[in-house]
Tab-separated table of C-alpha atoms in Angstrom:
chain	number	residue	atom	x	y	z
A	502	UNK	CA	130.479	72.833	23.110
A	503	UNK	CA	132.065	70.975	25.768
A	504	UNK	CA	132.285	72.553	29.403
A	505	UNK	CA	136.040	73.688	28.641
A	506	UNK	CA	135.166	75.847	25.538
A	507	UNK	CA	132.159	77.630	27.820
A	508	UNK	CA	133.201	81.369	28.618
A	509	UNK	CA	133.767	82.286	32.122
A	510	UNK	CA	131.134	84.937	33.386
A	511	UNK	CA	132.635	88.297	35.003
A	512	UNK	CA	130.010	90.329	37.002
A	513	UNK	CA	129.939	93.388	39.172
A	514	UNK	CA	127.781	96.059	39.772
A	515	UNK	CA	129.022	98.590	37.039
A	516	UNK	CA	132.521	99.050	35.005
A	517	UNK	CA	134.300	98.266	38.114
A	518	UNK	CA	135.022	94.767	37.440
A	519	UNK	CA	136.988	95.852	34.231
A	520	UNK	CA	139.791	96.076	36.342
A	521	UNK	CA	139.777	92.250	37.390
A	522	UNK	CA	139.163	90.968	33.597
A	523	UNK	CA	141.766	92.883	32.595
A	524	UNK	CA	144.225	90.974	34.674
A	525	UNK	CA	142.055	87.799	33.503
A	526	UNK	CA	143.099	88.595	30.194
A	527	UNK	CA	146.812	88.404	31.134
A	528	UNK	CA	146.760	85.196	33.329
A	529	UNK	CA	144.026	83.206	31.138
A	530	UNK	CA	144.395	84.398	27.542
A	531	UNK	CA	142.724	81.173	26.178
A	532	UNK	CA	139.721	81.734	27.442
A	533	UNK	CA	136.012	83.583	26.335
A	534	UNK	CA	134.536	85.990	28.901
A	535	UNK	CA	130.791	87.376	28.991
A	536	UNK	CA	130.780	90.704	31.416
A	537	UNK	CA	127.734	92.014	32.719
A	538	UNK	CA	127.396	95.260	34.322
A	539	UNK	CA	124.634	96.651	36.734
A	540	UNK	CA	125.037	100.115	35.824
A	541	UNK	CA	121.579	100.939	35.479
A	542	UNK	CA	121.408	100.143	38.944
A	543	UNK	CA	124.669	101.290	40.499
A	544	UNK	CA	126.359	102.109	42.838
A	545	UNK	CA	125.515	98.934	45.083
A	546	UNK	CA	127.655	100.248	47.983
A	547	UNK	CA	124.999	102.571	49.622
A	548	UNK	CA	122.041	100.142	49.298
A	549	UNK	CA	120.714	97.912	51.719
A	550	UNK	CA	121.996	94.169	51.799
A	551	UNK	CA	118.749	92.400	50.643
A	552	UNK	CA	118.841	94.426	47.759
A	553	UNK	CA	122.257	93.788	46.560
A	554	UNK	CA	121.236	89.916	47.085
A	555	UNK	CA	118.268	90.246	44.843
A	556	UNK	CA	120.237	91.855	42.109
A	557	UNK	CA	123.384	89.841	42.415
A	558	UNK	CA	121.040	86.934	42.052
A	559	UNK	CA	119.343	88.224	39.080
A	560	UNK	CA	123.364	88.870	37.457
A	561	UNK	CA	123.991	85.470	37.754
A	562	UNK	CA	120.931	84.065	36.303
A	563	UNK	CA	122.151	86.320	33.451
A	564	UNK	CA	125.324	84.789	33.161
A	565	UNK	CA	124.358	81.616	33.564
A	566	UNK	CA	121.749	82.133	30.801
A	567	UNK	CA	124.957	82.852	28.494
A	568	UNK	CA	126.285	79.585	29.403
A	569	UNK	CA	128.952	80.516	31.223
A	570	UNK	CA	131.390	77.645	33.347
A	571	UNK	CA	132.162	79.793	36.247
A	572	UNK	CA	131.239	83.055	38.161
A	573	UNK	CA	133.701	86.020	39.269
A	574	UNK	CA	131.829	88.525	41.302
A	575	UNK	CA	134.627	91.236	40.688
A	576	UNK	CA	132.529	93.529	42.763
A	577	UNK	CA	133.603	93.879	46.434
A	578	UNK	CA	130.141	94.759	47.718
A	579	UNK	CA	128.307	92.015	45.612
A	580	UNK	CA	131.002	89.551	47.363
A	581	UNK	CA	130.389	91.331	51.174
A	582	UNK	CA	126.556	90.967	50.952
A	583	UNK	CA	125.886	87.794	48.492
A	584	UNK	CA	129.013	85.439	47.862
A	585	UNK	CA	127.746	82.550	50.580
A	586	UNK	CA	124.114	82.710	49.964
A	587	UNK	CA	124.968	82.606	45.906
A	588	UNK	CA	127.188	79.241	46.856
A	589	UNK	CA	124.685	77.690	48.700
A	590	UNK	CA	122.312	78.135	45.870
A	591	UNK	CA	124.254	77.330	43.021
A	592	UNK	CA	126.011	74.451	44.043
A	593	UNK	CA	126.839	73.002	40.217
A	594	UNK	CA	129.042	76.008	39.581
A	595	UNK	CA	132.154	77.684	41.120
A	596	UNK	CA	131.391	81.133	42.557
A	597	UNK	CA	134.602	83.476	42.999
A	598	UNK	CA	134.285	86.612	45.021
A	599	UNK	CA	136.847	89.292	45.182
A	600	UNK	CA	137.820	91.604	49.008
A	601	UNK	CA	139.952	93.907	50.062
A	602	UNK	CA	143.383	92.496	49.606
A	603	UNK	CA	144.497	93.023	53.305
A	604	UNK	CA	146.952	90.107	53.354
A	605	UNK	CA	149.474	91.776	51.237
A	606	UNK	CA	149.101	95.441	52.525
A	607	UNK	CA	149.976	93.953	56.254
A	608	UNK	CA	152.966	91.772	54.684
A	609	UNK	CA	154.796	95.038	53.533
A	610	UNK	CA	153.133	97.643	56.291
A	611	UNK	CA	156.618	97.322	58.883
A	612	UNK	CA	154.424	98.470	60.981
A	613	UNK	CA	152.978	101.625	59.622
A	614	UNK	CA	149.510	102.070	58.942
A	615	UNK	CA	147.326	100.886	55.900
A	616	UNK	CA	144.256	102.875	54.778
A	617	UNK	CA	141.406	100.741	53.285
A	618	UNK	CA	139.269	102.878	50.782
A	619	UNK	CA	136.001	100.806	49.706
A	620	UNK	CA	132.274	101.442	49.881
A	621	UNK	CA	130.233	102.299	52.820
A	622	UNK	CA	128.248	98.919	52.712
A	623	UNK	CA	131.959	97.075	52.268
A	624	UNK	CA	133.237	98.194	55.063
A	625	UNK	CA	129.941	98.196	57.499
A	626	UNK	CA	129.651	93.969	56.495
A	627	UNK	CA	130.553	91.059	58.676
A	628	UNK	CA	132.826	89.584	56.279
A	629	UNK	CA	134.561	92.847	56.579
A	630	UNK	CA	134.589	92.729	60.267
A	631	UNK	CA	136.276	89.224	60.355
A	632	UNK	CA	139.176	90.413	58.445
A	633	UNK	CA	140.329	93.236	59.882
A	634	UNK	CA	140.032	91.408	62.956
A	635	UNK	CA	142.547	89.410	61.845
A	636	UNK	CA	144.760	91.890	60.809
A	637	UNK	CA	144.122	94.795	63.385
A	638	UNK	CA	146.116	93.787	65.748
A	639	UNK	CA	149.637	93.663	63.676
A	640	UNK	CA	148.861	97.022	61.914
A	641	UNK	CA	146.948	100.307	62.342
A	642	UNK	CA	143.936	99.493	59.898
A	643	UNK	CA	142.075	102.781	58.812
A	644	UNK	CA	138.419	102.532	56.584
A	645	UNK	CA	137.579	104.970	54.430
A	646	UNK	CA	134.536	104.840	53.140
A	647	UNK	CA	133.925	106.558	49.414
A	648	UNK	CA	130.771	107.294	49.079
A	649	UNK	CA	130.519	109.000	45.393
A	650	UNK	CA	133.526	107.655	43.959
A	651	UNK	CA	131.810	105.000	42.204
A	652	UNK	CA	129.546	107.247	40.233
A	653	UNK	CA	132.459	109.649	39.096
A	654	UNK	CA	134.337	106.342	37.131
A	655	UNK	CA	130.612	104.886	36.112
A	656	UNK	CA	130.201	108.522	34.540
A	657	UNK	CA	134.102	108.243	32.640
A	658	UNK	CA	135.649	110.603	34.891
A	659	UNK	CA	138.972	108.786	35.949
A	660	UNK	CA	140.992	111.742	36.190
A	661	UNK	CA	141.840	115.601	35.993
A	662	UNK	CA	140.204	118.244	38.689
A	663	UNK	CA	136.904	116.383	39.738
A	664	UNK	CA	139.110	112.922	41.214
A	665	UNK	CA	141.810	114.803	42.536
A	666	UNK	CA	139.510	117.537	44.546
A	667	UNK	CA	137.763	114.130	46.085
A	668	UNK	CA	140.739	112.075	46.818
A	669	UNK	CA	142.302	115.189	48.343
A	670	UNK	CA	139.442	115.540	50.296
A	671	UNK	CA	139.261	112.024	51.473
A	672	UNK	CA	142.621	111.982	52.517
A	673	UNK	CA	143.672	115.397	53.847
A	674	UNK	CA	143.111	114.098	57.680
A	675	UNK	CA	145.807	111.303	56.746
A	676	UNK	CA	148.067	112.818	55.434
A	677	UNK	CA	150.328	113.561	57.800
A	678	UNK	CA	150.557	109.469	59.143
A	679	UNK	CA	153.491	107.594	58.044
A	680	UNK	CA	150.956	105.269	55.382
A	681	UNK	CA	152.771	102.106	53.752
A	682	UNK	CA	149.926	101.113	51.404
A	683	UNK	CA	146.297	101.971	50.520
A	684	UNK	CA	143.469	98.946	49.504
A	685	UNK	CA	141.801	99.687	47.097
A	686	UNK	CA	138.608	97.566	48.441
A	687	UNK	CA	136.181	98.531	45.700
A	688	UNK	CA	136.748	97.246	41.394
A	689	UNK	CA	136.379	100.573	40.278
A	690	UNK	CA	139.371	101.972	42.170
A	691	UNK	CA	142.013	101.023	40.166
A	692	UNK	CA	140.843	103.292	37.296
A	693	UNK	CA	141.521	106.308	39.564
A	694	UNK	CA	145.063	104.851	40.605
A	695	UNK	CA	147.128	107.870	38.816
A	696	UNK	CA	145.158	110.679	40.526
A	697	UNK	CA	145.893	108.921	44.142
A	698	UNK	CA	149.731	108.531	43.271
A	699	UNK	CA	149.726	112.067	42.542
A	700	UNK	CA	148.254	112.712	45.955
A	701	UNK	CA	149.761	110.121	48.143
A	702	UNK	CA	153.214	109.893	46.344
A	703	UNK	CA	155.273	106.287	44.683
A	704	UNK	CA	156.349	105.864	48.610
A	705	UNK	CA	152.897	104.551	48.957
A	706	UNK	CA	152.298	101.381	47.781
A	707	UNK	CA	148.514	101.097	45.746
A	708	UNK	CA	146.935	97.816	46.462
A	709	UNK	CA	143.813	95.853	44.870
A	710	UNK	CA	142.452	92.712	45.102
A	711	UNK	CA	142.497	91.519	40.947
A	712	UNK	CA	145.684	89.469	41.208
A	713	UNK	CA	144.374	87.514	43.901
A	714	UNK	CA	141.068	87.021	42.643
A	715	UNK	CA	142.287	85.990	39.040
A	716	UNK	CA	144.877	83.093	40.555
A	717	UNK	CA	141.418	81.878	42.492
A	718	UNK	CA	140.065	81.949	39.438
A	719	UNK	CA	142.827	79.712	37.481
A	720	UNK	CA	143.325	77.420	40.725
A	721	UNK	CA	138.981	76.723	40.488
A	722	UNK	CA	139.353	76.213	36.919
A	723	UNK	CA	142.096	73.701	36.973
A	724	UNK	CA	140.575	71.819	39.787
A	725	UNK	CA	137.772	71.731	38.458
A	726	UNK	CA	139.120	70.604	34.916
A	727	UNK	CA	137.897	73.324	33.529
A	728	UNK	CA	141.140	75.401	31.708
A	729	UNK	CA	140.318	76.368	28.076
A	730	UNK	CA	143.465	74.413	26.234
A	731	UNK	CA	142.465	75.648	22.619
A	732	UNK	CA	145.595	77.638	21.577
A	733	UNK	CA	143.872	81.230	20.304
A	734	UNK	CA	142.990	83.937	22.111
A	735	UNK	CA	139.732	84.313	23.968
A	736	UNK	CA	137.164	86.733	23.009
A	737	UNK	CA	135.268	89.429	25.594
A	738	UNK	CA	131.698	90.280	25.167
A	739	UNK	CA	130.133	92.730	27.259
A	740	UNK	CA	126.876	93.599	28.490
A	741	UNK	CA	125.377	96.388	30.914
A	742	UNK	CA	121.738	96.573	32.281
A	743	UNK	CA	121.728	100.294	31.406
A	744	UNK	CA	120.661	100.915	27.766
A	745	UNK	CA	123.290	103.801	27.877
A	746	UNK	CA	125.677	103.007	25.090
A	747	UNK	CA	127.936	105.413	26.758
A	748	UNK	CA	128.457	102.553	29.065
A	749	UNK	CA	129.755	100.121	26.659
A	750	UNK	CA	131.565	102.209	25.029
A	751	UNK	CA	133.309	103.319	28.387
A	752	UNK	CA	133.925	99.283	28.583
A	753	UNK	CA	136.048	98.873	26.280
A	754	UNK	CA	137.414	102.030	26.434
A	755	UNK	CA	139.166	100.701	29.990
A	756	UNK	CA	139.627	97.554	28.964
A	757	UNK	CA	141.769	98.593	26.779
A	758	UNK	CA	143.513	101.364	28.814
């Protein structure tokens, strides 16, 4: 197999990064993907920083181990904690990380203020710090950390009573703030996209960071001479550290959604 046939490796810390291969699917339809997901040790967001390292590190050896040409981290926290130490250490391989897509929230803002949902370890990072301290002075920035969001999507629940009581809750001491757009800083967000419309309204514009992350991903590849130009379409295979078929099944279940 030569390096353009090799599958490109999708990782993140649960089903989260679903949401990014999805739009991978869309942009780069040629191409084979291998997805792992840390569920069995999930969420990352409210561990310490050496420990995300350690098992970021061990995901990649995992995907690398399948052969794969490049490396999304489509997990926001896995990117905050371990995206420059992984590039330092694997220097033969690109290494795409995925943040809070700020840019495009302050673009359409006009002023009014953005709310950044993500997890607690997201938003407490330095990589964190450095962008809204680029943006912060154009636009009234607001973090929210969710702290239990994760685990309601890595247990299927993407909708109905449970999201909506916890977005509700999240939000109610917003609400009355003239909001333009809410960043969705964490993968798994996008799942629960519905429930926040019905909260926040179609005034406010949802925001997430896969678009972005997916033309990275096509720019590295053609750079790098590494677009798939076989004419079919790719295939997906998925794994997850958890031995939970549940998971799986819950997969491809939103990969398909």
């Amino acid at each position: 197999m030569n390096n353009k046939e090799k599958p490109i490796g999708f990782f993140d810390s649960g089903v989260g990064g679903i949401s990014v291969l999805k739009e991978s699917l869309i942009v780069l339809p040629s191409e084979d993907f291998v997805y792992f997901g840390d569920s069995l040790n999930a969420p990352y967001g409210t561990k310490d920083v050496s420990e995300v390292k350690r098992l970021t590190f061990n995901a990649v050896d995992f995907l690398l181990s399948k052969g794969v040409k490049v490396v999304v981290i489509a997990c926001n926290t896995a990117t905050s904690a371990a995206i420059d130490a992984l590039r330092k250490y694997y220097t033969g391989i690109p290494i795409i990380g995925i943040e809070p897509a700020l840019k495009p929230a302050v673009e359409i803002s006009r002023g009014k203020s953005i709310i950044i949902m993500a997890t607690p370890m997201t938003l407490a990072e330095k990589k964190f710090s450095n962008l809204m301290e680029k943006y912060n002075k154009e636009v009234n920035i607001i973090s929210l950390p969710c702290a239990g969001l994760v685990e309601l999507i890595e247990d299927g629940i993407i909708e109905g009573h449970q999201v909506e009581e916890y977005l509700r809750g999240k939000l109610k001491d917003f609400m009355h703030l003239d909001v333009a757009s809410i960043v969705l800083g964490c993968t798994h967000y996008p799942f629960i996209r519905n429930e926040l419309i019905k909260i926040v309204g179609e005034k406010t514009t949802i925001i997430d960071g896969s678009v972005g992350t997916v033309n990275q991903l096509k720019r590295q590849l053609a750079c790098n001479n590494l677009l798939n130009e076989k004419r079919t379409s790719g295939i997906v295979t998925i794994h997850n550290s958890s031995i939970d078929k549940k998971l799986l099944d819950l997969s491809y279940k939103l990969l398909k959604l």
